[in-house]
XYZ file of C-alpha atoms in Angstrom:
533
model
C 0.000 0.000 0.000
C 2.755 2.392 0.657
C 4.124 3.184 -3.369
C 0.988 2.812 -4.150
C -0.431 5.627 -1.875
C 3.124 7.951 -2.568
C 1.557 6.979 -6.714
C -1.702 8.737 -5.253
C -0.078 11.552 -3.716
C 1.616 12.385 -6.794
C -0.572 12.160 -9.199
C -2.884 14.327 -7.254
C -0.616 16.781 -7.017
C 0.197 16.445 -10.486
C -3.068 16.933 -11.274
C -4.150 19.248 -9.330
C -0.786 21.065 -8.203
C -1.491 21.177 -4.176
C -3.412 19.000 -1.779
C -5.229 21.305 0.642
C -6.226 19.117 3.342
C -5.266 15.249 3.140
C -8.592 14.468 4.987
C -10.089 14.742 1.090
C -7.686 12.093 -0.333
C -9.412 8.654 -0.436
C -6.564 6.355 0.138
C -6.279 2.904 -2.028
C -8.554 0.285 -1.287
C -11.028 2.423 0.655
C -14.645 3.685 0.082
C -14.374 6.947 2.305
C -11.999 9.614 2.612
C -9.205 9.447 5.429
C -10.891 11.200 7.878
C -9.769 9.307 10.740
C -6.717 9.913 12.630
C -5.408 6.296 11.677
C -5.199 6.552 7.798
C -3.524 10.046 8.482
C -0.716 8.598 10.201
C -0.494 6.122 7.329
C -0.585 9.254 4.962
C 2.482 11.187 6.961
C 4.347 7.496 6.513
C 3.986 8.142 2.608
C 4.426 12.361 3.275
C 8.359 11.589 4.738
C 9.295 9.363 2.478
C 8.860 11.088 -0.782
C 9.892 14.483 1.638
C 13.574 12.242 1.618
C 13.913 12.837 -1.693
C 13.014 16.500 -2.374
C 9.620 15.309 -4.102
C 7.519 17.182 -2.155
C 7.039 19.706 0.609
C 3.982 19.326 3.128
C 3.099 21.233 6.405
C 1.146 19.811 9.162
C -2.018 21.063 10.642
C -2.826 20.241 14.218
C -6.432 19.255 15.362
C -8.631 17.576 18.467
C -10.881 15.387 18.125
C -12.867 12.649 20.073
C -12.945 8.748 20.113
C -14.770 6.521 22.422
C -13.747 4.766 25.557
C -13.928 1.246 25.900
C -17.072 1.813 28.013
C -18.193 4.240 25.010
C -17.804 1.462 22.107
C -19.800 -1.120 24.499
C -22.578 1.617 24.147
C -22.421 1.791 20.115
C -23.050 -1.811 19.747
C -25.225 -2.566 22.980
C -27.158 0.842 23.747
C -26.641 3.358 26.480
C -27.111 2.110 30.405
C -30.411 4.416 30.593
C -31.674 2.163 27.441
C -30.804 -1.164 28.263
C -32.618 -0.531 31.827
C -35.872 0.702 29.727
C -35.346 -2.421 27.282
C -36.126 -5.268 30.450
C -39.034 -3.582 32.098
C -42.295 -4.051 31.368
C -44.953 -0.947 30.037
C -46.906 0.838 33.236
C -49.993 -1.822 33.102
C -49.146 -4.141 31.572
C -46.963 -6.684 33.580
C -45.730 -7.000 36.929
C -42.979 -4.252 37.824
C -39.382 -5.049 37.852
C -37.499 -5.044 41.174
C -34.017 -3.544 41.964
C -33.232 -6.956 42.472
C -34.533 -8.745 39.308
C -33.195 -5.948 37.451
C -29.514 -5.925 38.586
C -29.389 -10.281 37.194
C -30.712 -8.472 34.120
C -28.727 -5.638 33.083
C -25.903 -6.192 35.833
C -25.074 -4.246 38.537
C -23.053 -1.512 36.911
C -25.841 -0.482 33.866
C -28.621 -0.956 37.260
C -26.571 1.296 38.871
C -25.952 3.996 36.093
C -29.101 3.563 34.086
C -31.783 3.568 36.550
C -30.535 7.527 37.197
C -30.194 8.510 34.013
C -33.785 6.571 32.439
C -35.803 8.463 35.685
C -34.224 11.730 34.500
C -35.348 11.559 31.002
C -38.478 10.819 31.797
C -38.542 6.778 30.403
C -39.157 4.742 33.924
C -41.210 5.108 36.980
C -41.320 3.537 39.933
C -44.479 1.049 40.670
C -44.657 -0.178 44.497
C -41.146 -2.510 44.623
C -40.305 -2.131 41.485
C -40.312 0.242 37.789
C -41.886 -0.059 35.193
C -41.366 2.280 31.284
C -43.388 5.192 30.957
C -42.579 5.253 27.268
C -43.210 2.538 24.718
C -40.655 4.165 22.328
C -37.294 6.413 22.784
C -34.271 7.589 21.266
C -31.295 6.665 22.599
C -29.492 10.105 22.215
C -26.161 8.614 23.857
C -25.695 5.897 21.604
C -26.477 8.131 18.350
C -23.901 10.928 20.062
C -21.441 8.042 20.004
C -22.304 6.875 16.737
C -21.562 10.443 15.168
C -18.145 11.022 17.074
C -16.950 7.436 16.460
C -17.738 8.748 12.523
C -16.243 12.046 12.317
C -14.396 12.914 16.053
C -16.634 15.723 16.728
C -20.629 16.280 17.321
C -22.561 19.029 15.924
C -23.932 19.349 19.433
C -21.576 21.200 20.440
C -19.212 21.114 23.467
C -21.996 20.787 26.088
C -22.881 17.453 25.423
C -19.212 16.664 24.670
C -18.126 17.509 27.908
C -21.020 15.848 29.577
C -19.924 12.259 27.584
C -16.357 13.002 28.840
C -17.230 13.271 32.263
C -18.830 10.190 32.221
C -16.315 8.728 30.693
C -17.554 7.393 27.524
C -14.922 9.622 25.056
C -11.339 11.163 25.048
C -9.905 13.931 23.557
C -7.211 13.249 21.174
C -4.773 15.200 19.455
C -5.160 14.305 15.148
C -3.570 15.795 12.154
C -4.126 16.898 8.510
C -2.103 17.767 5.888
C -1.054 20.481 3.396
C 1.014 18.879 0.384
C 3.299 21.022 -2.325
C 5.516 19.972 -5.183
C 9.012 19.761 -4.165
C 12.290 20.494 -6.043
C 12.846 17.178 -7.385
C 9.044 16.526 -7.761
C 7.575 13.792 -10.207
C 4.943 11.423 -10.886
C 7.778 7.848 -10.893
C 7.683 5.984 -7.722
C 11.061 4.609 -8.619
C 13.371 5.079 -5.445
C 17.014 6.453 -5.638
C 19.813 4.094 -5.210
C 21.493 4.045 -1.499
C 24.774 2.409 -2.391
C 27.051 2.422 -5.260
C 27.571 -1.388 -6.585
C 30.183 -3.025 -8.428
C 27.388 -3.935 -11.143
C 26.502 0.143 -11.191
C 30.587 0.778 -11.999
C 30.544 -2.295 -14.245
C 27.724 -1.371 -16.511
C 27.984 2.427 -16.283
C 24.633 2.864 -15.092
C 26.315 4.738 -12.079
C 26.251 7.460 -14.343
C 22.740 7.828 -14.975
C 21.061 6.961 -11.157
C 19.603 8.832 -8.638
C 21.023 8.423 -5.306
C 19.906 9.118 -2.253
C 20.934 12.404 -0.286
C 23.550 11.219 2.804
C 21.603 12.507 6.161
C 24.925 13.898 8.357
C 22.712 14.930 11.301
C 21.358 11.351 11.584
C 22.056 9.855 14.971
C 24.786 7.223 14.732
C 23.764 4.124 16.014
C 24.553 3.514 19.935
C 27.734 2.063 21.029
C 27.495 -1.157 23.092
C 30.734 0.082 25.337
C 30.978 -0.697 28.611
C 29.455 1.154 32.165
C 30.562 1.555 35.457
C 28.113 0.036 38.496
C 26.584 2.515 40.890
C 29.081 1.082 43.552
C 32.150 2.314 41.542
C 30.996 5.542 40.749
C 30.092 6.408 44.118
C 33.438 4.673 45.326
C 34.902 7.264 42.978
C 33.522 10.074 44.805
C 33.761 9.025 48.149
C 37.446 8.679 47.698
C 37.857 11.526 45.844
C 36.515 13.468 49.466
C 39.348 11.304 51.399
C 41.699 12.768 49.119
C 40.462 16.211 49.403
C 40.250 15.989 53.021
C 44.316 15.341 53.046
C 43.969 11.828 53.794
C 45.940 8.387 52.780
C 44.568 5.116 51.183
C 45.514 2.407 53.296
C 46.288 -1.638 51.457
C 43.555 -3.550 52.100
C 44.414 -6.229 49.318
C 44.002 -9.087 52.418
C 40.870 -10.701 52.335
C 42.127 -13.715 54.710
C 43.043 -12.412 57.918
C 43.813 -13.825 61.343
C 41.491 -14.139 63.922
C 44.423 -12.151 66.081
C 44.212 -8.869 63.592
C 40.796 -8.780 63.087
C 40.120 -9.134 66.601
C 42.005 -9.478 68.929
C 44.519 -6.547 67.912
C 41.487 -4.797 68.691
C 40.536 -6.034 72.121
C 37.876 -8.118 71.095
C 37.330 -10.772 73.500
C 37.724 -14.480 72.521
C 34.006 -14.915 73.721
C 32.533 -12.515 71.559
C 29.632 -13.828 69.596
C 30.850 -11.676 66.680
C 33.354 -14.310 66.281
C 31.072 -17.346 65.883
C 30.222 -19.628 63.192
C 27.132 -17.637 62.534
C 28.866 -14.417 62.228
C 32.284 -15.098 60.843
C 33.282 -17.061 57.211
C 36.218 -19.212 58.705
C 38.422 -21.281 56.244
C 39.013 -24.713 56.109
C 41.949 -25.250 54.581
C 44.883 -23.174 55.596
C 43.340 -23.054 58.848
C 45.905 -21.380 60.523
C 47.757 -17.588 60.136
C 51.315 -17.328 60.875
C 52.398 -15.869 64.323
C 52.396 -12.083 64.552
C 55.682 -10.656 65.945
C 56.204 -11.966 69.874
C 56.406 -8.987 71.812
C 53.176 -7.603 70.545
C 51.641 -10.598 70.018
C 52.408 -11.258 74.244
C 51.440 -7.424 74.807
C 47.491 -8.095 73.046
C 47.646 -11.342 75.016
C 48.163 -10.265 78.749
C 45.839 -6.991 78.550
C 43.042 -9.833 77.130
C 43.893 -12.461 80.005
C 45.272 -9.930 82.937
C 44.415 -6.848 81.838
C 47.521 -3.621 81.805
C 47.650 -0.004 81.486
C 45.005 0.996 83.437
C 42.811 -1.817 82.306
C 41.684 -4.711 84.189
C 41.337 -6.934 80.997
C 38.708 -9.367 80.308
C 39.979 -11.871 83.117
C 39.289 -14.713 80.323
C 41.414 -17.792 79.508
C 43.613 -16.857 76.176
C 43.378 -19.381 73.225
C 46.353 -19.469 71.015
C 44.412 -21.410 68.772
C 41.679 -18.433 68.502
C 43.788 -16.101 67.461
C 45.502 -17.794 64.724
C 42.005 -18.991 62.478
C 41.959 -17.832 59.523
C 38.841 -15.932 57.935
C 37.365 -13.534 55.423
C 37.664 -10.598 57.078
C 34.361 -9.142 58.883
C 35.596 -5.660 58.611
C 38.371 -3.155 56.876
C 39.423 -2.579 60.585
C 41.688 -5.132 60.429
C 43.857 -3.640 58.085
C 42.933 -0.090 60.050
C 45.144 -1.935 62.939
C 47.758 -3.156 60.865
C 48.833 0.415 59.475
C 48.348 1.977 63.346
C 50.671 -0.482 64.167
C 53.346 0.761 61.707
C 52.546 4.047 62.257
C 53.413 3.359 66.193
C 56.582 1.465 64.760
C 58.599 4.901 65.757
C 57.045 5.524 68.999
C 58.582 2.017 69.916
C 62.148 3.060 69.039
C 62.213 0.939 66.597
C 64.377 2.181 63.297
C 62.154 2.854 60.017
C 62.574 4.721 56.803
C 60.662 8.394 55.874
C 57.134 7.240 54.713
C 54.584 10.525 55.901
C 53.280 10.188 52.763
C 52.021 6.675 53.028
C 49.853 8.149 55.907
C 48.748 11.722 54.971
C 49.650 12.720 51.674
C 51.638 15.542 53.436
C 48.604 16.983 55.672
C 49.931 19.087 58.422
C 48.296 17.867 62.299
C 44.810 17.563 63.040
C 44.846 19.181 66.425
C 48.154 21.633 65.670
C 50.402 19.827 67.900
C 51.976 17.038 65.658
C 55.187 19.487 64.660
C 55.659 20.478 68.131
C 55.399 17.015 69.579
C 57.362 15.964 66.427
C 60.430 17.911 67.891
C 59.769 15.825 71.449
C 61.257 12.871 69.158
C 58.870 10.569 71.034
C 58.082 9.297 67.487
C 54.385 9.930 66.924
C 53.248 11.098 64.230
C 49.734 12.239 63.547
C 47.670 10.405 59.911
C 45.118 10.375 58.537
C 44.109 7.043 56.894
C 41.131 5.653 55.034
C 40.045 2.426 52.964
C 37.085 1.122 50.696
C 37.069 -2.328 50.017
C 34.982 -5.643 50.416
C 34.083 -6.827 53.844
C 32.439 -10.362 54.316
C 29.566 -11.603 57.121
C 27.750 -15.014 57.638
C 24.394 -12.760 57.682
C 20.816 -13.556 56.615
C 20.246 -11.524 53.403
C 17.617 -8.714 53.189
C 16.432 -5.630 51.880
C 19.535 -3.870 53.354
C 21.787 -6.364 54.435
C 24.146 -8.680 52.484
C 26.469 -11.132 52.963
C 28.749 -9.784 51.202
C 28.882 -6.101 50.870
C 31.866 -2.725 50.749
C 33.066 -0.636 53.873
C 34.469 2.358 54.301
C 37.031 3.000 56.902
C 38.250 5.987 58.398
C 41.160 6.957 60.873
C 42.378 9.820 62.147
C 45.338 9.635 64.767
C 46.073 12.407 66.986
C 46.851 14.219 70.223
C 44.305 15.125 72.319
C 41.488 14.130 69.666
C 37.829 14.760 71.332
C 34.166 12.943 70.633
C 33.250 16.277 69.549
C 36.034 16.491 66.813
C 34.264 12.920 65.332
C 30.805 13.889 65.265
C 32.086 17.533 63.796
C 33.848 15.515 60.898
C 31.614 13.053 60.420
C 28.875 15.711 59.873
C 30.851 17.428 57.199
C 31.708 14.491 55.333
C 28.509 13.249 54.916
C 27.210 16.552 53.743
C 29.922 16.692 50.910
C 28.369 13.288 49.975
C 25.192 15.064 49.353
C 23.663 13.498 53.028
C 22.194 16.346 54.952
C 20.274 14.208 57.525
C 22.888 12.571 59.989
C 22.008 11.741 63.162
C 23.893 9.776 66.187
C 23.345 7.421 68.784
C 25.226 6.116 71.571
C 26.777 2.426 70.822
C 28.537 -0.410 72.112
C 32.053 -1.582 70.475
C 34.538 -3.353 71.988
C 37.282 -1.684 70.776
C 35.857 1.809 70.849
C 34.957 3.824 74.025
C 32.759 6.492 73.331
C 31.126 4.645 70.184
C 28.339 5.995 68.041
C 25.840 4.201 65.213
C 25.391 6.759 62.563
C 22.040 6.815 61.298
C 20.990 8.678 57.709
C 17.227 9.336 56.780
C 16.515 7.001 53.218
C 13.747 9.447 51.644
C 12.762 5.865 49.594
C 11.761 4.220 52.768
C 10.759 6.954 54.627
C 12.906 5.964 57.983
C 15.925 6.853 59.341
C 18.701 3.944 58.263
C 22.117 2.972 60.021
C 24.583 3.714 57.604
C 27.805 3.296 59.810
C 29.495 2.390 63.225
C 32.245 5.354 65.086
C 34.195 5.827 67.878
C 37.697 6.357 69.526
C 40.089 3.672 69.582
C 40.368 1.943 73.324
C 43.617 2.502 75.180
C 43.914 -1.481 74.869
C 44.208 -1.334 71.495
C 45.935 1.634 71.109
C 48.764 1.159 74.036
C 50.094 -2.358 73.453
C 50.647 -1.167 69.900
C 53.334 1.334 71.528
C 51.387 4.512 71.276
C 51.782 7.572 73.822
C 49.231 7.700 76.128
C 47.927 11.056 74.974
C 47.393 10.006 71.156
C 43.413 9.668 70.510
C 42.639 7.760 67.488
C 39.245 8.316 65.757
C 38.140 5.153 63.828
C 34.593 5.068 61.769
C 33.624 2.353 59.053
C 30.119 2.698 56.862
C 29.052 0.782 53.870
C 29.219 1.544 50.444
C 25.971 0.151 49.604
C 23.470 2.428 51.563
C 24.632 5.561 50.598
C 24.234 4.297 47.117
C 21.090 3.271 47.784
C 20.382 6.722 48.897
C 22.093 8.386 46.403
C 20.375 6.136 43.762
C 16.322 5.999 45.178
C 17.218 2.017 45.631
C 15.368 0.672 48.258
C 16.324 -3.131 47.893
C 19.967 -4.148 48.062
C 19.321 -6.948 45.865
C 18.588 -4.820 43.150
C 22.000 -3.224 43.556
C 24.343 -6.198 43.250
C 23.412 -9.940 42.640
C 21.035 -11.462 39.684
C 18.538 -9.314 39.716
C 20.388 -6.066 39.102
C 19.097 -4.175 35.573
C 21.719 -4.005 33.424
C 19.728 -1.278 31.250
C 19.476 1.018 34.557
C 23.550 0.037 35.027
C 23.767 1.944 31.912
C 22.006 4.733 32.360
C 22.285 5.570 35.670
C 23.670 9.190 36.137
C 27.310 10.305 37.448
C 26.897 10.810 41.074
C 27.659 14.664 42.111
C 28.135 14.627 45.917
């Protein structure tokens, strides 16, 4: 149908010079004239692609119009609710009246509902004792005639009255149409024939090359989409989040260990042996190496005695110690562990011990927190103040949720200092959530075992309407902090938070499983925007 309705077009034009108003044209095959909003769309198929080639020039005319509803086209072939409720009763005098009852199995509940109103108001039923009865013997069903004439030609010599009255009940829709002007183009004529879109080795062979028409190159034609690559929500908003570490003058710590010992993920961090963070449940121990290698003996001796008998200041947790504890072997429940590993090279110094210049492996060169590390620098009792952070993947034997995983990303976060306050963590904390776009941050007091003051930080999800627990802070104990070889005046702040839940935030996600796992889109991996914290 399509060269032989762009055969129509131009022979009308060729006879005629202009087509005023497509609506006119009576398209092949047909009997009427393409007044409906369907054949016009067919006509604008046939419009563009003899407009390609410079054959014709057309300009479009915009215009409303009304169809019927689904409820509407039940009325063209069945009758209006008003008239189907007049049909099934009996004339006054003739029969027993119809109840409300008998009538609803007749008509149904919804044209009983609708059409008893509407057949009172015009005057067709009455009501006789239980039941109604018609008034009329004959009547015009105005409705389904209305109907009739928009389904025909979009519009009802009524006028808009009774056009808005059948759109508020719902029986038509407005809908936008078109029409069209049509003029002969530059290149116009009455052949069909279609100009060539590629230059063959026949066309060269023959010469015809010389005599075709081709077909204009479009150069503002969309190329078609590359199927490259995209980075996952996580990475972009690990991008950022490190990109504020950096800012803030802080270092990346190593955290390329996922196995660690049971003795630096816990116990360096006075963790009791009893803990039930360290059971089956909780922890992903392996099976095969099961055992770490021994950490260096004087510290390892130092962690062990403040556990069992307690030191500096501590009474300890006055528990057996199990050599056999410490060295399992396990994915690591936390980026902490590699937290103490660092802090314990940083206090490598402040135990005399002989090391080479490496201030930037801790702070990229940032000057003291507090404003004291130069002056307690020239004390030569080796400390140092850093600043230290980490992103990486964290593993827990946890029942899986809509915000919980067991595997999942955390980000850690030290700052080592003199004289370091709980004021000076909630004071950062608050500003670095804020540069990651999260105004809401609210604290509440925790237990840790290796922090004393601790906080849960808590950050309002606007997807699930509730406040959500986005991260764990405190200072480091003096148990952790002394055996390591620290001064006792150095405060270490220490704060870990997940990747995922800001992302979710960030992102409107309210289900972690749609973040990471099978079910994640890869279409909305594609398209989902840079984040801008």
């Amino acid at each position: 149908m399509s060269e032989a309705l762009q055969q129509l077009l131009l022979d009308t034009l060729e006879a005629h010079s202009d087509i005023n108003d497509t609506r006119s044209l009576i398209l092949p095959g047909q009997a009427q004239p393409a007044s409906s909003n369907e054949d016009q769309i067919t006509i604008l198929g046939a419009l563009n692609s003899l407009l390609s080639r410079d054959m014709i020039q057309y300009e479009t005319h915009e215009v409303l119009s009304h169809v019927p509803t689904a409820e509407g086209a039940q009325i063209l072939n069945d009758g209006s609710h008003e008239a189907r409720v007049w049909s099934v009763l009996p004339v006054q005098g003739q029969g027993d009246p119809v109840t409300p009852v008998q009538l609803k199995k007749k008509v149904g509940d919804e044209t009983a509902k609708v059409g008893q109103g509407r057949a009172f108001k015009n005057g067709w039923i009455a009501k006789a004792g239980d039941g109604f009865v018609k008034l009329l013997s004959e009547i015009r069903d105005v409705t389904q005639v209305d109907l009739q004439e928009i389904a025909a030609t979009g519009s009802l010599q009524a006028g808009e009255k009774v056009l808005a009255d059948l759109r508020k009940r719902k029986l038509i829709i407005q809908k936008k149409g078109q029409w069209f002007t049509v003029h002969k183009g530059s290149k116009f004529s009455t052949s069909t024939a279609k100009p060539e879109t590629d230059l063959t080795a026949d066309m060269l062979a023959t010469g015809s090359w010389k005599t075709s028409t081709y077909k204009q190159y479009n150069f503002d034609a969309e190329g078609i989409p590359t199927a490259g690559g995209a980075l996952h929500p996580l990475l972009k908003v690990r991008e950022e989040i490190r990109n504020i570490f950096l800012e803030m003058g802080f270092a990346e710590m190593p955290t390329a260990s996922f196995v660690e010992s049971g003795f630096w993920c816990f116990d360096a961090l006075f963790v009791p042996q009893q803990h039930p963070a360290r059971d089956l449940q909780d922890t992903f121990y392996l099976s095969d190496p099961k055992e770490s290698l021994p950490p260096d003996a004087d510290y390892y001796k130092r962690v062990s005695t403040i556990h069992e008998h307690g030191g500096y200041g501590s009474a300890g947790y006055r528990a057996p110690w199990s050599h056999e504890e410490s060295r399992k072997l396990l994915l690591r429940t936390h980026t902490t562990a590699s937290s103490a590993h660092m802090l314990y090279k940083l206090a490598a110094k402040c135990r005399g011990e002989a090391i080479e210049n490496d201030t930037g492996e801790y702070t990229h060169g940032a000057t003291s927190t507090s404003g004291q590390g130069e002056k307690v620098f020239k004390s030569d009792d080796g400390f140092r103040p850093a600043k230290l952070f980490s992103i990486d993947r964290v593993f827990r034997n946890e029942t899986m949720d809509a915000t919980h995983l067991a595997e999942f990303h955390q980000v850690e976060g030290v700052v080592a200092d003199r004289d370091l306050t709980l004021a000076d963590l909630i004071g950062f904390m608050r500003v670095f959530f804020s540069k990651m776009g999260i105004e809401k941050v609210r604290f509440k007091p925790a237990y840790n075992p290796y922090t004393e003051p601790s906080l849960e930080i808590f950050a309002f999800h606007p997807m699930l309407d509730r406040w959500v627990e986005v991260g764990n802070s405190g200072m480091f104990r003096p148990e952790m902090l002394e055996p390591m070889g620290f001064p006792r005046d150095v405060r270490v702040h220490g704060w870990g938070l997940s990747l995922e839940r800001p992302t979710m935030i960030r992102y409107g996600i309210n289900n972690i499983r749609t973040l990471v796992g099978h079910k994640v889109s890869i279409e909305g991996i594609e398209h989902s925007p840079a984040v801008m914290f």
